[in-house]
mmCIF file of C-alpha atoms and ligand atoms in Angstrom:
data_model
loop_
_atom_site.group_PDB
_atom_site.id
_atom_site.type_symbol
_atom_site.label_atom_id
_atom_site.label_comp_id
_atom_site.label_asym_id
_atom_site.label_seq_id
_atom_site.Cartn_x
_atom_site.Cartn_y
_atom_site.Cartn_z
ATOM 1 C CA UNK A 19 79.275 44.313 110.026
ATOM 2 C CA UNK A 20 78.973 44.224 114.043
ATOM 3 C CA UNK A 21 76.241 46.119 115.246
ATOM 4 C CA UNK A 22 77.050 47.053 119.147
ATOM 5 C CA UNK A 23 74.006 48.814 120.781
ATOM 6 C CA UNK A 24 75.430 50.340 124.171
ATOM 7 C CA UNK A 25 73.582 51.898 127.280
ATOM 8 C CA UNK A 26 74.846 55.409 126.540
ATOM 9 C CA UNK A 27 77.504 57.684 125.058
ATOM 10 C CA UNK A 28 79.684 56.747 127.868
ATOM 11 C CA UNK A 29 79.941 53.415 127.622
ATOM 12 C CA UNK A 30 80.256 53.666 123.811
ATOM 13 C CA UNK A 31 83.355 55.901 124.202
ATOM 14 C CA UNK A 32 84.681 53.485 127.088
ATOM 15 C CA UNK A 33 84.074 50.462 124.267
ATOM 16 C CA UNK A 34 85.646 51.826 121.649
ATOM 17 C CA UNK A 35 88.556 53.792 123.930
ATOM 18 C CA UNK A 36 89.920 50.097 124.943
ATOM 19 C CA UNK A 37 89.636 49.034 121.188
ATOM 20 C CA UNK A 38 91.883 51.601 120.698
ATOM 21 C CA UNK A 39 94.443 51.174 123.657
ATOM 22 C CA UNK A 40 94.598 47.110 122.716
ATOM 23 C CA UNK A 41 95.457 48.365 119.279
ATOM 24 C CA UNK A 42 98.272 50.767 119.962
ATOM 25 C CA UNK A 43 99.369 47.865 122.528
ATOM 26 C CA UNK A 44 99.397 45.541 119.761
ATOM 27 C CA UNK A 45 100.755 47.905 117.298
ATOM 28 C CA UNK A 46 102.177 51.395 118.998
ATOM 29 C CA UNK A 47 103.133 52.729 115.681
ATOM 30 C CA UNK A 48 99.430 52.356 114.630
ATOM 31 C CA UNK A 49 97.644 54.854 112.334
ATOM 32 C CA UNK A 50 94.653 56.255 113.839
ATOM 33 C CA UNK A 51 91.876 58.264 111.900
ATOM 34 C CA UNK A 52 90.162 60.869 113.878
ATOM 35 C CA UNK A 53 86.776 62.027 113.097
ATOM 36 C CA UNK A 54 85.595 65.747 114.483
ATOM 37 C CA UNK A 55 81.700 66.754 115.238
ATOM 38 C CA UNK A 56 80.655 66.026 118.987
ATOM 39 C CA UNK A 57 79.756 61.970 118.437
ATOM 40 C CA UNK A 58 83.797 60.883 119.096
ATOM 41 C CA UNK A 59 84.371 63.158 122.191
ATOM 42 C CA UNK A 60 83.320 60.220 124.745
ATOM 43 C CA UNK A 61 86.078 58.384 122.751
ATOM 44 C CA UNK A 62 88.346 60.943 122.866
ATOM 45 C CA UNK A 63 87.500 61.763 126.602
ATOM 46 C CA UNK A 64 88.146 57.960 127.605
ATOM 47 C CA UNK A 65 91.894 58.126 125.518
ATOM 48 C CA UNK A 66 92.527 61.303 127.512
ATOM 49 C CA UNK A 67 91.806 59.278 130.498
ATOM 50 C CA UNK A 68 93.594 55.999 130.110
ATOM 51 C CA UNK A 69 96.954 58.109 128.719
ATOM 52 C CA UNK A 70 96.918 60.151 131.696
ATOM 53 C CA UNK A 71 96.636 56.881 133.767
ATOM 54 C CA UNK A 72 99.445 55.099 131.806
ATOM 55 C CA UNK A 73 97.404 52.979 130.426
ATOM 56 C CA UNK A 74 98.285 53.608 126.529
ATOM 57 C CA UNK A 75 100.729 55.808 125.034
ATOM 58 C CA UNK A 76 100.004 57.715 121.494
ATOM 59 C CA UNK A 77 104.400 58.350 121.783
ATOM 60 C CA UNK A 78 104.886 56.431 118.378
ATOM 61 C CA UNK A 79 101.059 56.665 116.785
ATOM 62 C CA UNK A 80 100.069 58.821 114.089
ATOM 63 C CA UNK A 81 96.759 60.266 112.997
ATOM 64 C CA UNK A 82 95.196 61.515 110.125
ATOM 65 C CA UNK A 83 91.891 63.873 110.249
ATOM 66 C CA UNK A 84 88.943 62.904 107.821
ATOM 67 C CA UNK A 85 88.251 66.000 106.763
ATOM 68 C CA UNK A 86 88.395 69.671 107.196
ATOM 69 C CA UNK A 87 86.495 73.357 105.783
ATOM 70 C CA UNK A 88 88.236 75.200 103.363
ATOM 71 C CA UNK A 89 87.961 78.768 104.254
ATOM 72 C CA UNK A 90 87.926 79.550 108.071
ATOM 73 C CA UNK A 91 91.344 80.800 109.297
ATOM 74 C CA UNK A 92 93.057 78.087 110.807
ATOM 75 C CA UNK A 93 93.301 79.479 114.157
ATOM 76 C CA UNK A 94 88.989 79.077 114.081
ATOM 77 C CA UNK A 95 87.846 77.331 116.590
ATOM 78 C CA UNK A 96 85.709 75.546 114.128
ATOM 79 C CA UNK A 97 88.540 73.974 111.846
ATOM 80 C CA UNK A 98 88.808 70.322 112.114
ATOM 81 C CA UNK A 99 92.676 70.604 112.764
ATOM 82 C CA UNK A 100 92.095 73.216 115.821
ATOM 83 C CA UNK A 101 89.287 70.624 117.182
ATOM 84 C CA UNK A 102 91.263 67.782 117.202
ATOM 85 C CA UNK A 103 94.358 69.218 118.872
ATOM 86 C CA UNK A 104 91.847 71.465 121.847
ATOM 87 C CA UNK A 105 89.216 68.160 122.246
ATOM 88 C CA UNK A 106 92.493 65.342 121.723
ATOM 89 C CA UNK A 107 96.093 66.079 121.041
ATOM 90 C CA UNK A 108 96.161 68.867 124.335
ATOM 91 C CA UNK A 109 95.391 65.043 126.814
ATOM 92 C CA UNK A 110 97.301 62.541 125.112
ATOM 93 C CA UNK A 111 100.920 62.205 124.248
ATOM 94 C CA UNK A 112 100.891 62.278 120.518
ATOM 95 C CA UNK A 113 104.711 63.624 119.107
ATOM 96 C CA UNK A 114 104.609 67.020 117.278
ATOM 97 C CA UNK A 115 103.597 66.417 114.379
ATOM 98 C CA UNK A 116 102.207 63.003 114.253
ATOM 99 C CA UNK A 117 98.649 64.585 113.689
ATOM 100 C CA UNK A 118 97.738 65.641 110.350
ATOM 101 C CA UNK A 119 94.922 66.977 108.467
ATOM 102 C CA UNK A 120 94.580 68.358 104.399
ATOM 103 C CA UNK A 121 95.968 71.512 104.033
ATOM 104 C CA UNK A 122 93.261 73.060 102.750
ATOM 105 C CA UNK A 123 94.790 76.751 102.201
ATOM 106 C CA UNK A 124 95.845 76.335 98.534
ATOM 107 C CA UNK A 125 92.984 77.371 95.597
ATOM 108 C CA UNK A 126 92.510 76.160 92.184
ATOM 109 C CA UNK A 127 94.671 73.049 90.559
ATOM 110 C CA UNK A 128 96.936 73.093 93.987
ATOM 111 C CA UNK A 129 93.957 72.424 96.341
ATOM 112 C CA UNK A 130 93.891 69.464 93.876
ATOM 113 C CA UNK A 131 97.419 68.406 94.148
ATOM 114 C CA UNK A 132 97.220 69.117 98.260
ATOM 115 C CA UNK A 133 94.140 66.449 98.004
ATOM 116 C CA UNK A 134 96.274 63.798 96.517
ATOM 117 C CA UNK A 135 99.155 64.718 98.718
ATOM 118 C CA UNK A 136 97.227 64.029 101.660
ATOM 119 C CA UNK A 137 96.251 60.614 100.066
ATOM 120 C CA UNK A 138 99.898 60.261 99.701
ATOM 121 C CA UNK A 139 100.662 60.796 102.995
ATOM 122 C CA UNK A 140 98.145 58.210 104.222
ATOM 123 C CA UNK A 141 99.618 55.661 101.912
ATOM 124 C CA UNK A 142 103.169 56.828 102.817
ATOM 125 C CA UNK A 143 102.383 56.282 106.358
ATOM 126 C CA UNK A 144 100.861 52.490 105.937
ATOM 127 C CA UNK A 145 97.368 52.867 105.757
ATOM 128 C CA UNK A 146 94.790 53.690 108.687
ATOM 129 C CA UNK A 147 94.621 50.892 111.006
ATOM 130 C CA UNK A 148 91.102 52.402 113.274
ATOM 131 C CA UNK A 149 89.273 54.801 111.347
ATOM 132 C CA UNK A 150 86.627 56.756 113.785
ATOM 133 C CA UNK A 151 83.322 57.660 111.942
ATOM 134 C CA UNK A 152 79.940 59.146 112.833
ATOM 135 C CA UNK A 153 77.110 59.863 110.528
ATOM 136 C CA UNK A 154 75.435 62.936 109.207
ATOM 137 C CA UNK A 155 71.801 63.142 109.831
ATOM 138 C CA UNK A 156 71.856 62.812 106.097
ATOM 139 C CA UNK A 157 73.675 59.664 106.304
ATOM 140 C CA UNK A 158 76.726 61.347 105.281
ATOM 141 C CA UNK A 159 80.940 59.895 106.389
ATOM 142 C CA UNK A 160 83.607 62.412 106.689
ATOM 143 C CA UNK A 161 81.995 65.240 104.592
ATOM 144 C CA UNK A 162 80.907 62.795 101.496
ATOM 145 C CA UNK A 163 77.275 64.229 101.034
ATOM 146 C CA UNK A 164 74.818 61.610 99.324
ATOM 147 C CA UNK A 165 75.794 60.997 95.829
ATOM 148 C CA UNK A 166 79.489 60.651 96.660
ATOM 149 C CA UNK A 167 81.161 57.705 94.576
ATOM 150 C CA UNK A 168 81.474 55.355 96.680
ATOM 151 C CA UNK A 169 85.170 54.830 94.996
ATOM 152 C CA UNK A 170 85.943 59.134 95.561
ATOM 153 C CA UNK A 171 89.191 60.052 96.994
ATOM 154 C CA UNK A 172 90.073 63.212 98.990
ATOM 155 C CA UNK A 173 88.779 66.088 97.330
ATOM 156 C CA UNK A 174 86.679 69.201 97.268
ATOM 157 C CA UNK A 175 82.899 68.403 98.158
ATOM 158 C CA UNK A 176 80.002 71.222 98.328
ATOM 159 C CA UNK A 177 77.926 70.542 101.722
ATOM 160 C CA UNK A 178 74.183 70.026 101.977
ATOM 161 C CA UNK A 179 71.829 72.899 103.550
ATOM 162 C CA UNK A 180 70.971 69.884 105.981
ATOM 163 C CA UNK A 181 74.691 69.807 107.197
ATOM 164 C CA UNK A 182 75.259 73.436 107.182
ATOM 165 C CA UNK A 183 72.650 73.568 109.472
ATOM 166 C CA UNK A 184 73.292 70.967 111.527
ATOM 167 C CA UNK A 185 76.390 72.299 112.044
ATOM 168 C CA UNK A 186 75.285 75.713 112.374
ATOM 169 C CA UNK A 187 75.043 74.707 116.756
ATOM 170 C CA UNK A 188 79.161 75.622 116.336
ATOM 171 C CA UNK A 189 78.753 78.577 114.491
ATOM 172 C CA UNK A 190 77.315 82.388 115.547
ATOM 173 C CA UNK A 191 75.138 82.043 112.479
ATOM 174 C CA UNK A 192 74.162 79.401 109.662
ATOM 175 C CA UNK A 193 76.252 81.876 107.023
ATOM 176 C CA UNK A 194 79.517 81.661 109.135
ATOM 177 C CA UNK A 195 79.471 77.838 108.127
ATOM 178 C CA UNK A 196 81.287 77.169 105.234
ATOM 179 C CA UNK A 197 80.284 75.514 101.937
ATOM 180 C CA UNK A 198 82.963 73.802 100.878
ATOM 181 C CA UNK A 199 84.898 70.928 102.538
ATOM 182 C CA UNK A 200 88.269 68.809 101.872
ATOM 183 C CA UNK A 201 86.962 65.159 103.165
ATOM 184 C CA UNK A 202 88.655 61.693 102.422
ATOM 185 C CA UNK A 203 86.537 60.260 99.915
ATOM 186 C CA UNK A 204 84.547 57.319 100.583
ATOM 187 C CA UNK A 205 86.963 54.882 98.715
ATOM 188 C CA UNK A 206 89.966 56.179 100.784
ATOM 189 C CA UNK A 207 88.078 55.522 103.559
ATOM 190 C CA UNK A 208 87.097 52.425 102.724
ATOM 191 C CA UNK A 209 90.767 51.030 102.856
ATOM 192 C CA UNK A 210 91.450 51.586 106.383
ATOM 193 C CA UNK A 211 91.524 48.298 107.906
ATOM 194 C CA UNK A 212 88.793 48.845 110.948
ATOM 195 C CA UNK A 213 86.023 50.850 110.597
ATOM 196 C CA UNK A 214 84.251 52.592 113.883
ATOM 197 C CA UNK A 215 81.210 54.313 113.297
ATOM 198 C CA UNK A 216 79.334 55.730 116.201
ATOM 199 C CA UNK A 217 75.868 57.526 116.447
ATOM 200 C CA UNK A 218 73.829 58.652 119.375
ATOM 201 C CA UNK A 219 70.295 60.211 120.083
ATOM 202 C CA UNK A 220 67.140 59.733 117.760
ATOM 203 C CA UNK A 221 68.296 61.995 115.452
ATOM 204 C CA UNK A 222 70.650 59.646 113.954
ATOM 205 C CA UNK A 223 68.131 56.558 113.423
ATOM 206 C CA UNK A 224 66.545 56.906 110.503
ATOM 207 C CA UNK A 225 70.407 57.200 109.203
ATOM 208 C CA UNK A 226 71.841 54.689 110.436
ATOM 209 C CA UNK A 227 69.139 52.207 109.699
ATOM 210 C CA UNK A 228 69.546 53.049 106.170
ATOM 211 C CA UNK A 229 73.088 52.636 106.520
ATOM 212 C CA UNK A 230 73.158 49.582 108.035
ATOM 213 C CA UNK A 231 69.897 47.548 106.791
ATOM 214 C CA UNK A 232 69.277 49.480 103.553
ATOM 215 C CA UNK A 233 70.628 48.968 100.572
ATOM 216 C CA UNK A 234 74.499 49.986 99.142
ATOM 217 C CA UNK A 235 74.099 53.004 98.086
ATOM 218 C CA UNK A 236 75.417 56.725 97.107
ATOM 219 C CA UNK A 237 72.913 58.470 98.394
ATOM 220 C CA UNK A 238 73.246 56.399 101.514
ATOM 221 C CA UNK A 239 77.317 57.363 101.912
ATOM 222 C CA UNK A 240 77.610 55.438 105.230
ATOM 223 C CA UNK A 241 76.354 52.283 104.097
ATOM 224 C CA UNK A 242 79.505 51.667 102.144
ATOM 225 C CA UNK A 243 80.468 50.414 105.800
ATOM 226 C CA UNK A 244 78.577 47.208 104.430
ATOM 227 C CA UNK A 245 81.205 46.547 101.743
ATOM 228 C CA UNK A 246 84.151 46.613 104.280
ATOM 229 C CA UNK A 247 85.511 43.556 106.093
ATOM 230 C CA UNK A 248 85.752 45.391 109.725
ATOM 231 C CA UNK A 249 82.746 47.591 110.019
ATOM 232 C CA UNK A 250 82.028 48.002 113.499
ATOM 233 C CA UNK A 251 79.041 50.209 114.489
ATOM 234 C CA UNK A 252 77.800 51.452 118.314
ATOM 235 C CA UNK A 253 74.990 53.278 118.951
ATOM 236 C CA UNK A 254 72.772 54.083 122.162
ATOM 237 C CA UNK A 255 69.139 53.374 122.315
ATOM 238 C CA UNK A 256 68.010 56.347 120.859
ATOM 239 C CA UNK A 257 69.954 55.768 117.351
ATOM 240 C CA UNK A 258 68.936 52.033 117.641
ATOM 241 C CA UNK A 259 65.681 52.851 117.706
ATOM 242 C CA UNK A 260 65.002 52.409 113.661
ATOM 243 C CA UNK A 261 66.639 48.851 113.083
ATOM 244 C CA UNK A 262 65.004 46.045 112.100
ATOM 245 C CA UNK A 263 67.275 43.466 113.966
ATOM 246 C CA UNK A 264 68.302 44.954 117.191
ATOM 247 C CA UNK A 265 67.598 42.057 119.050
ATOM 248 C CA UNK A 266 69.836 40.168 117.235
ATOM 249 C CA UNK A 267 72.513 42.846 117.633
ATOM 250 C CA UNK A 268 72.026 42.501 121.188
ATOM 251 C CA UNK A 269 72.424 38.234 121.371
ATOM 252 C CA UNK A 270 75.036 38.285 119.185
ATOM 253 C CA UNK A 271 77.328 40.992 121.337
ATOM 254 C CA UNK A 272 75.806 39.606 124.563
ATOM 255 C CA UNK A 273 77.248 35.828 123.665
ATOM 256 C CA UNK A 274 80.235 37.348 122.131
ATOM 257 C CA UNK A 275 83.346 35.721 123.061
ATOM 258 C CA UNK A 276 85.911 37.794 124.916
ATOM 259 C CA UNK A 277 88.866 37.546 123.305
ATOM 260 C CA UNK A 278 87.419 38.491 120.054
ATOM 261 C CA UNK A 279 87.563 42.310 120.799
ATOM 262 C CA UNK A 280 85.800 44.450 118.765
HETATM 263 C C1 LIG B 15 80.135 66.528 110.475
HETATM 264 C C2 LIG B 15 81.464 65.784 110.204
HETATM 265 C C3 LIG B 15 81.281 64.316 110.278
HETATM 266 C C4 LIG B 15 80.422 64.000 111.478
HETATM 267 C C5 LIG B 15 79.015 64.499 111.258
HETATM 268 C C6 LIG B 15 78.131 64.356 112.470
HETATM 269 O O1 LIG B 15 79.661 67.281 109.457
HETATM 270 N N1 LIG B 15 82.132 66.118 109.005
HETATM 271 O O2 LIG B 15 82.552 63.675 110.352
HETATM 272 O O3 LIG B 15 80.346 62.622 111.649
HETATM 273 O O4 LIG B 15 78.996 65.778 110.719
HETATM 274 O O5 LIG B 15 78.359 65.361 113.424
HETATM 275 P P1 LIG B 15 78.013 65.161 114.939
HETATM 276 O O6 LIG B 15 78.913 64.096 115.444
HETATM 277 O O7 LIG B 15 78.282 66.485 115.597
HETATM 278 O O8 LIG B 15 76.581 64.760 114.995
#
């Protein structure tokens, strides 16, 4: 795993923003993962950027959305799918219908079958080549709360009070949040073939610590990153401010040699 520690939120978003342009450069058809919550906005604010200065086109990409909450209209403001396309798809030139997230309006054994349909559909479409990630304060990926298998697939998870209310900031009140969630599990997530996970401020550091220096484990859902070849992690100071080895992260980015890329 490649621990980046940048100056701020900024710079992290104008890191991992050229990761992504080299990709679709290298690969225009790639297969983007998009994670929601306020930590990829920088990245998604740099994108907006560099499309609308011709610097990368999304004209043959695709995406697919980590996760979404079953039960708000879909026009909410709040739904994953209406996120993504107000805070990304409105600035960059993604094709209609290149962005996709679970359709989470069916109930009982079809919510099922819509999970493994969108696993399907992720398969179908190659894989994920740059899957975005943050971190729950509870060291949770996507919506996999601790205790997720670290082999789960899409399905139907049951959120923590601690997310509910850290997500109650986007809400009028902590009982408009929902309860339940569709999220790629932490095994789908696993098989994308670059993993970007970013956290900022002090209230991700105990988290991401754990994640990163503690041991594998369920109730640590974000330190699965440690069993994937191409775990990339950037934080500011403030969410670096609980690892062991940050000088080390620093050295080894500092005397990292440019054409290795992230
Ligand atoms: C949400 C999302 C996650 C996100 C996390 C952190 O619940 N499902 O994908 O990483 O919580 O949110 P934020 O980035 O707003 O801190």
């Amino acid at each position: 795993m490649e621990v980046v520690i940048v100056a701020d939120r900024q710079a992290a978003g104008e890191l991992v923003g050229q990761a992504i342009a080299d990709l679709l450069r290298r690969r225009p058809e790639a297969v983007l993962g998009l994670a929601t919550g306020s930590t990829p906005l920088p990245v998604y604010a740099d994108l907006a950027r560099r499309c609308a200065a011709g610097e990368v086109t999304f004209a043959e990409a695709r995406a697919f959305l980590l996760d979404e909450y079953v039960g708000l209209p879909a026009d909410h403001p709040e739904a994953y799918r209406a996120f993504i396309a107000r805070e990304l798809e409105a600035h960059v030139d993604f094709p209609s219908g290149a962005v996709q997230g679970p359709d989470v309006r069916p109930t009982g054994a079809d919510l099922l079958a819509s999970c493994d349909d969108y696993e399907d559909a992720i398969r179908l479409a190659g894989g994920v080549d740059l899957q975005l990630l943050g971190i729950g304060t509870d060291g949770h990926i996507g919506f996999n709360e601790p205790g997720s298998s670290l082999a789960s697939r899409t399905r139907l998870k049951t959120l923590t009070d601690q997310t509910r209310q850290d997500n109650a900031r986007f809400f009028r009140s902590l009982d408009e949040v929902p309860r339940h969630v569709v999220t790629q599990g932490i095994g789908t997530i696993l098989q994308a073939r670059h993993l970007v996970l970013l956290a900022f401020g002090g209230e991700k550091a105990a988290a991401v610590a754990r994640a990163v220096e503690g041991p594998v484990a369920a109730m640590v859902p974000a330190s699965a990153l440690q069993l994937h070849p191409h775990a990339t992690v950037v934080v500011d100071e403030p969410a670096a401010g609980k690892f062991r080895q940050a000088d080390y992260y620093r050295e080894t980015f500092a005397h990292k040699p440019g054409w290795q890329g992230l």
